[in-house]
Short mmCIF file of C-alpha atoms in Angstrom, two decimals:
data_model
loop_
_atom_site.label_atom_id
_atom_site.label_comp_id
_atom_site.label_asym_id
_atom_site.label_seq_id
_atom_site.Cartn_x
_atom_site.Cartn_y
_atom_site.Cartn_z
CA MET A 1 -9.47 -28.66 7.77
CA LYS A 2 -10.86 -27.65 4.40
CA GLY A 3 -10.64 -24.36 2.55
CA ILE A 4 -12.79 -23.34 -0.40
CA SER A 5 -12.53 -20.07 -2.33
CA LEU A 6 -14.64 -18.09 -4.78
CA HIS A 7 -13.47 -15.08 -6.77
CA ILE A 8 -15.69 -12.56 -8.57
CA GLY A 9 -14.54 -9.83 -10.94
CA ILE A 10 -16.67 -7.58 -13.14
CA ASN A 11 -15.16 -4.94 -15.40
CA GLN A 12 -18.42 -4.10 -17.17
CA VAL A 13 -22.02 -4.51 -16.01
CA LYS A 14 -24.88 -5.30 -18.38
CA TYR A 15 -25.98 -2.26 -20.37
CA GLY A 16 -29.26 -0.82 -19.11
CA THR A 17 -29.32 -2.77 -15.85
CA PHE A 18 -28.47 0.25 -13.72
CA PRO A 19 -29.40 3.91 -14.17
CA GLY A 20 -26.74 6.33 -15.27
CA SER A 21 -23.30 5.66 -16.69
CA PHE A 22 -21.14 2.78 -15.45
CA PRO A 23 -17.60 3.26 -16.77
CA ARG A 24 -15.74 0.11 -17.69
CA LEU A 25 -13.13 -0.93 -15.14
CA ASN A 26 -9.61 -2.04 -15.93
CA GLY A 27 -8.50 -4.10 -12.94
CA ALA A 28 -11.51 -5.90 -11.47
CA GLU A 29 -11.20 -9.13 -13.42
CA GLU A 30 -7.42 -9.08 -13.01
CA ASP A 31 -7.98 -8.80 -9.26
CA ALA A 32 -10.15 -11.93 -9.31
CA ALA A 33 -7.51 -13.85 -11.27
CA SER A 34 -4.76 -12.77 -8.88
CA MET A 35 -6.74 -13.74 -5.79
CA TYR A 36 -7.61 -17.08 -7.41
CA GLN A 37 -3.89 -17.78 -7.82
CA LEU A 38 -3.23 -16.75 -4.22
CA ALA A 39 -5.90 -19.22 -3.09
CA LEU A 40 -4.40 -22.04 -5.15
CA ASP A 41 -0.95 -21.29 -3.75
CA ASN A 42 -2.32 -21.64 -0.22
CA GLY A 43 -4.07 -24.94 -0.62
CA PHE A 44 -7.65 -23.82 -1.21
CA GLN A 45 -10.09 -25.77 -3.30
CA ALA A 46 -10.36 -22.76 -5.57
CA ASN A 47 -13.36 -22.42 -7.84
CA GLU A 48 -12.69 -20.94 -11.25
CA PRO A 49 -13.23 -17.16 -11.07
CA ILE A 50 -16.69 -15.90 -12.00
CA LEU A 51 -16.02 -13.04 -14.40
CA GLY A 52 -17.91 -10.48 -16.44
CA ASN A 53 -21.27 -11.56 -17.78
CA ASP A 54 -21.05 -14.87 -15.92
CA ALA A 55 -21.17 -13.02 -12.59
CA THR A 56 -24.96 -12.83 -12.31
CA ARG A 57 -26.89 -12.66 -9.04
CA ASP A 58 -28.17 -16.17 -9.55
CA ALA A 59 -24.73 -17.61 -10.29
CA VAL A 60 -23.06 -15.92 -7.33
CA THR A 61 -25.73 -16.74 -4.74
CA LYS A 62 -25.92 -20.36 -5.92
CA ALA A 63 -22.14 -20.70 -5.77
CA ILE A 64 -21.98 -19.35 -2.21
CA SER A 65 -24.89 -21.54 -1.09
CA LYS A 66 -23.20 -24.60 -2.58
CA ILE A 67 -19.99 -23.83 -0.72
CA ALA A 68 -21.92 -23.33 2.53
CA ASN A 69 -23.34 -26.81 2.11
CA GLU A 70 -19.97 -28.39 1.29
CA LEU A 71 -17.76 -26.67 3.87
CA PRO A 72 -17.48 -28.60 7.16
CA GLU A 73 -17.44 -27.08 10.64
CA GLY A 74 -14.21 -25.19 11.18
CA GLY A 75 -13.54 -24.83 7.45
CA LEU A 76 -12.41 -21.62 5.78
CA PHE A 77 -14.26 -19.84 2.96
CA LEU A 78 -12.36 -17.15 1.08
CA LEU A 79 -14.59 -14.86 -0.99
CA THR A 80 -13.16 -12.03 -3.07
CA TYR A 81 -15.06 -9.42 -5.06
CA SER A 82 -13.81 -6.66 -7.31
CA GLY A 83 -16.20 -4.46 -9.25
CA HIS A 84 -18.63 -1.60 -8.89
CA GLY A 85 -20.57 -1.13 -5.67
CA GLY A 86 -23.50 1.06 -4.78
CA GLN A 87 -26.41 1.87 -2.51
CA ILE A 88 -30.15 1.39 -2.88
CA LYS A 89 -32.93 3.00 -0.91
CA ASN A 90 -34.25 0.99 2.01
CA PRO A 91 -37.86 0.22 0.98
CA ASN A 92 -38.85 0.39 4.65
CA ASN A 93 -37.82 4.09 4.77
CA ASP A 94 -35.88 3.45 7.97
CA PRO A 95 -34.22 6.76 8.99
CA LYS A 96 -31.54 4.84 10.90
CA GLU A 97 -30.63 2.92 7.76
CA PRO A 98 -31.82 4.82 4.67
CA TYR A 99 -29.70 2.77 2.25
CA PHE A 100 -28.55 -0.79 1.70
CA GLN A 101 -25.05 -1.37 0.32
CA THR A 102 -24.65 -3.57 -2.74
CA TRP A 103 -22.27 -5.34 -5.03
CA CYS A 104 -23.17 -4.42 -8.61
CA LEU A 105 -23.16 -7.80 -10.31
CA TYR A 106 -23.49 -8.15 -14.07
CA ASP A 107 -27.30 -8.24 -14.07
CA GLY A 108 -28.22 -6.40 -10.88
CA ASN A 109 -27.59 -5.61 -7.23
CA LEU A 110 -26.55 -8.14 -4.63
CA VAL A 111 -27.62 -6.47 -1.39
CA ASP A 112 -25.59 -6.62 1.81
CA LYS A 113 -28.53 -8.09 3.69
CA THR A 114 -28.73 -10.90 1.13
CA LEU A 115 -25.06 -11.64 1.70
CA TYR A 116 -25.62 -11.68 5.45
CA GLY A 117 -28.37 -14.24 4.89
CA LEU A 118 -25.90 -16.35 2.93
CA TRP A 119 -23.42 -16.24 5.83
CA ALA A 120 -26.19 -17.73 7.99
CA LYS A 121 -26.09 -20.89 5.86
CA PHE A 122 -22.57 -21.72 7.00
CA LYS A 123 -21.97 -24.21 9.78
CA LYS A 124 -20.78 -23.58 13.33
CA ASP A 125 -17.17 -22.42 13.67
CA THR A 126 -16.87 -21.85 9.93
CA ARG A 127 -14.45 -19.04 9.09
CA ILE A 128 -15.29 -16.62 6.27
CA LEU A 129 -12.77 -14.13 4.92
CA VAL A 130 -14.18 -11.56 2.49
CA VAL A 131 -11.97 -9.27 0.41
CA SER A 132 -14.16 -6.58 -1.14
CA ASP A 133 -12.86 -3.81 -3.38
CA SER A 134 -15.87 -1.73 -4.40
CA CYS A 135 -17.87 1.37 -3.52
CA TYR A 136 -19.57 1.12 -0.12
CA SER A 137 -17.93 -2.27 0.45
CA GLY A 138 -16.98 -1.71 4.06
CA SER A 139 -20.43 -2.74 5.23
CA VAL A 140 -21.29 -5.34 2.64
CA VAL A 141 -20.93 -8.16 5.17
CA GLN A 142 -23.35 -6.50 7.59
CA LEU A 143 -25.83 -3.62 7.54
CA MET A 144 -23.84 -0.77 9.02
CA GLN A 145 -21.32 1.91 8.02
CA GLN A 146 -20.60 3.05 4.47
CA TYR A 147 -17.45 3.01 2.38
CA CYS A 148 -16.78 4.33 -1.10
CA ARG A 149 -14.64 3.28 -4.03
CA GLN A 150 -13.61 5.59 -6.86
CA PHE A 151 -10.99 4.96 -9.51
CA TYR A 152 -8.21 6.48 -11.59
CA LEU A 153 -10.22 5.83 -14.75
CA ALA A 154 -13.61 7.26 -13.81
CA ARG A 155 -14.73 4.33 -11.65
CA LYS A 156 -17.44 6.21 -9.83
CA LEU A 157 -21.15 5.57 -9.69
CA GLN A 158 -23.29 8.50 -10.71
CA GLU A 159 -24.80 10.27 -7.71
CA HIS A 160 -28.33 9.63 -8.96
CA PHE A 161 -27.64 5.88 -8.81
CA ARG A 162 -27.39 6.19 -5.04
CA THR A 163 -30.60 8.17 -4.77
CA GLU A 164 -32.76 6.62 -7.50
CA ALA A 165 -31.82 2.96 -7.92
CA ASN A 166 -34.34 0.42 -6.69
CA PRO A 167 -33.78 -3.04 -5.16
CA VAL A 168 -34.06 -4.74 -8.59
CA ASN A 169 -36.23 -7.58 -7.30
CA GLU A 170 -34.07 -8.14 -4.22
CA SER A 171 -37.05 -9.23 -2.13
CA SER A 172 -34.72 -10.59 0.53
CA ALA A 173 -33.53 -7.05 1.22
CA THR A 174 -36.46 -6.61 3.60
CA ASP A 175 -36.22 -10.01 5.27
CA THR A 176 -35.35 -10.35 8.94
CA LEU A 177 -31.64 -10.84 9.52
CA ALA A 178 -30.74 -14.45 10.24
CA THR A 179 -28.37 -15.56 12.98
CA VAL A 180 -24.83 -16.08 11.74
CA ILE A 181 -22.91 -18.77 13.63
CA ALA A 182 -19.86 -18.44 11.39
CA CYS A 183 -17.21 -15.77 11.95
CA VAL A 184 -16.78 -13.26 9.13
CA ILE A 185 -13.75 -11.01 8.62
CA LEU A 186 -13.83 -8.33 5.94
CA PHE A 187 -10.88 -6.60 4.31
CA ALA A 188 -12.39 -3.52 2.61
CA GLY A 189 -10.64 -1.24 0.17
CA CYS A 190 -11.32 2.01 2.02
CA GLN A 191 -13.07 3.86 4.81
CA ASP A 192 -16.37 5.71 4.94
CA ASP A 193 -16.90 8.06 1.97
CA GLN A 194 -13.39 7.54 0.64
CA LYS A 195 -12.08 6.67 -2.80
CA SER A 196 -10.45 3.37 -3.76
CA LYS A 197 -8.55 3.33 -7.01
CA ASP A 198 -8.66 1.01 -10.00
CA SER A 199 -5.54 -0.13 -11.84
CA ASP A 200 -3.31 2.73 -12.94
CA PRO A 201 -1.39 2.21 -16.21
CA ALA A 202 1.36 4.48 -14.90
CA THR A 203 2.28 1.98 -12.17
CA GLY A 204 2.51 -1.00 -14.47
CA SER A 205 0.28 -3.08 -12.19
CA PRO A 206 -2.80 -4.72 -13.74
CA ASN A 207 -4.55 -4.78 -10.36
CA SER A 208 -6.47 -2.17 -8.39
CA ARG A 209 -4.45 -0.22 -5.89
CA PHE A 210 -5.88 -2.15 -2.94
CA THR A 211 -5.22 -5.58 -4.45
CA THR A 212 -1.75 -4.47 -5.50
CA ALA A 213 -1.03 -3.45 -1.91
CA LEU A 214 -2.53 -6.66 -0.51
CA LEU A 215 -0.41 -8.85 -2.77
CA GLY A 216 2.68 -6.81 -1.97
CA VAL A 217 2.23 -7.15 1.78
CA TRP A 218 1.41 -10.84 1.44
CA ASN A 219 4.63 -11.26 -0.56
CA HIS A 220 3.94 -14.85 -1.64
CA GLY A 221 3.20 -15.90 1.93
CA LYS A 222 6.23 -14.33 3.59
CA PHE A 223 4.02 -12.05 5.70
CA VAL A 224 4.07 -12.86 9.42
CA GLY A 225 1.12 -11.79 11.58
CA ASN A 226 -2.64 -12.06 12.09
CA HIS A 227 -5.57 -10.66 10.12
CA LYS A 228 -5.63 -7.28 11.85
CA GLN A 229 -1.87 -6.89 11.52
CA PHE A 230 -2.13 -7.79 7.85
CA LEU A 231 -4.70 -5.07 7.20
CA THR A 232 -2.63 -2.60 9.22
CA ALA A 233 0.38 -3.41 7.04
CA ILE A 234 -1.74 -2.84 3.92
CA GLN A 235 -2.78 0.52 5.35
CA GLY A 236 0.92 1.33 5.63
CA SER A 237 1.15 1.02 1.85
CA PHE A 238 -1.23 3.99 1.68
CA SER A 239 0.87 6.17 3.99
CA GLY A 240 0.44 9.81 3.09
CA ASP A 241 -2.79 9.17 1.19
CA SER A 242 -5.61 10.35 3.42
CA LEU A 243 -8.13 9.72 0.63
CA GLN A 244 -7.92 5.92 0.79
CA ILE A 245 -7.41 3.94 3.99
CA PRO A 246 -8.35 0.23 3.83
CA ASN A 247 -10.58 -1.10 6.59
CA TYR A 248 -10.91 -4.19 8.80
CA PHE A 249 -14.39 -5.27 9.86
CA VAL A 250 -15.82 -8.28 11.74
CA THR A 251 -19.34 -9.69 12.00
CA GLY A 252 -21.09 -12.93 12.92
CA THR A 253 -19.87 -15.05 15.85
CA GLU A 254 -16.53 -14.04 17.35
CA ASN A 255 -13.66 -16.48 16.89
CA GLU A 256 -10.43 -15.37 18.57
CA LYS A 257 -8.47 -18.24 17.05
CA PHE A 258 -9.52 -17.07 13.59
CA PHE A 259 -8.72 -13.44 14.41
CA ASN A 260 -5.20 -14.42 15.48
CA GLN A 261 -4.41 -16.65 12.52
CA LYS A 262 -2.26 -15.68 9.58
CA PRO A 263 -4.57 -14.70 6.70
CA PHE A 264 -5.39 -17.33 4.08
CA THR A 265 -4.43 -20.13 6.51
CA ILE A 266 -6.69 -23.17 6.26
CA ASN A 267 -5.36 -25.20 9.22
#
């Protein structure tokens, strides 16, 4: 079996790319570096993290497409993202789905539907594990449900970004969804309309709260259990905090063997 990973972290988006004020983050690029090290420790062919102004839409989509071409059937792709997230109006004015969820890359939105199209490039029985810590990230692997990320240090998109931002040349946002024959598992930082926190200097951790919890539960590979149990254990780290509850989400073609594996396991 083969495992390939890609890690994206963006503390600051390009000035003027998005409407409103985008506060600089503290932990996003640290999150990418930490997840890169986790991937190396677990035998992944880990690509160097794509950080800051290198994390453009073109760079990210090309990197994922390249991995889809390289990864054989049954292989594992680990994709992690930490940064701002948002919503854009559906240009089709669909009342059932008024907004698309996005990752806010350095130079513009990467729409959830575009990501779903990228999953469709992966071969049969490919396993994809996405770790997404951003606003509205709970649906970024598929077009449904909404999740929110907010931060200790003002990591919140302005409300008018949600209502006024346009697709920023994401023509694929209106394309027909492709068939995904891979299985995709998402670990998201929070539930619908909740807040997910950035790094907090008071804790001494350089990572966001979600990544800090994930790394703590993983405990250098000592965790025992499957993907769902892993996310449940992470949720336990948020006990007593009703404002942030991490989420587990699945899309694509079901793969019970993948579901029941220990996370980050290539073979």
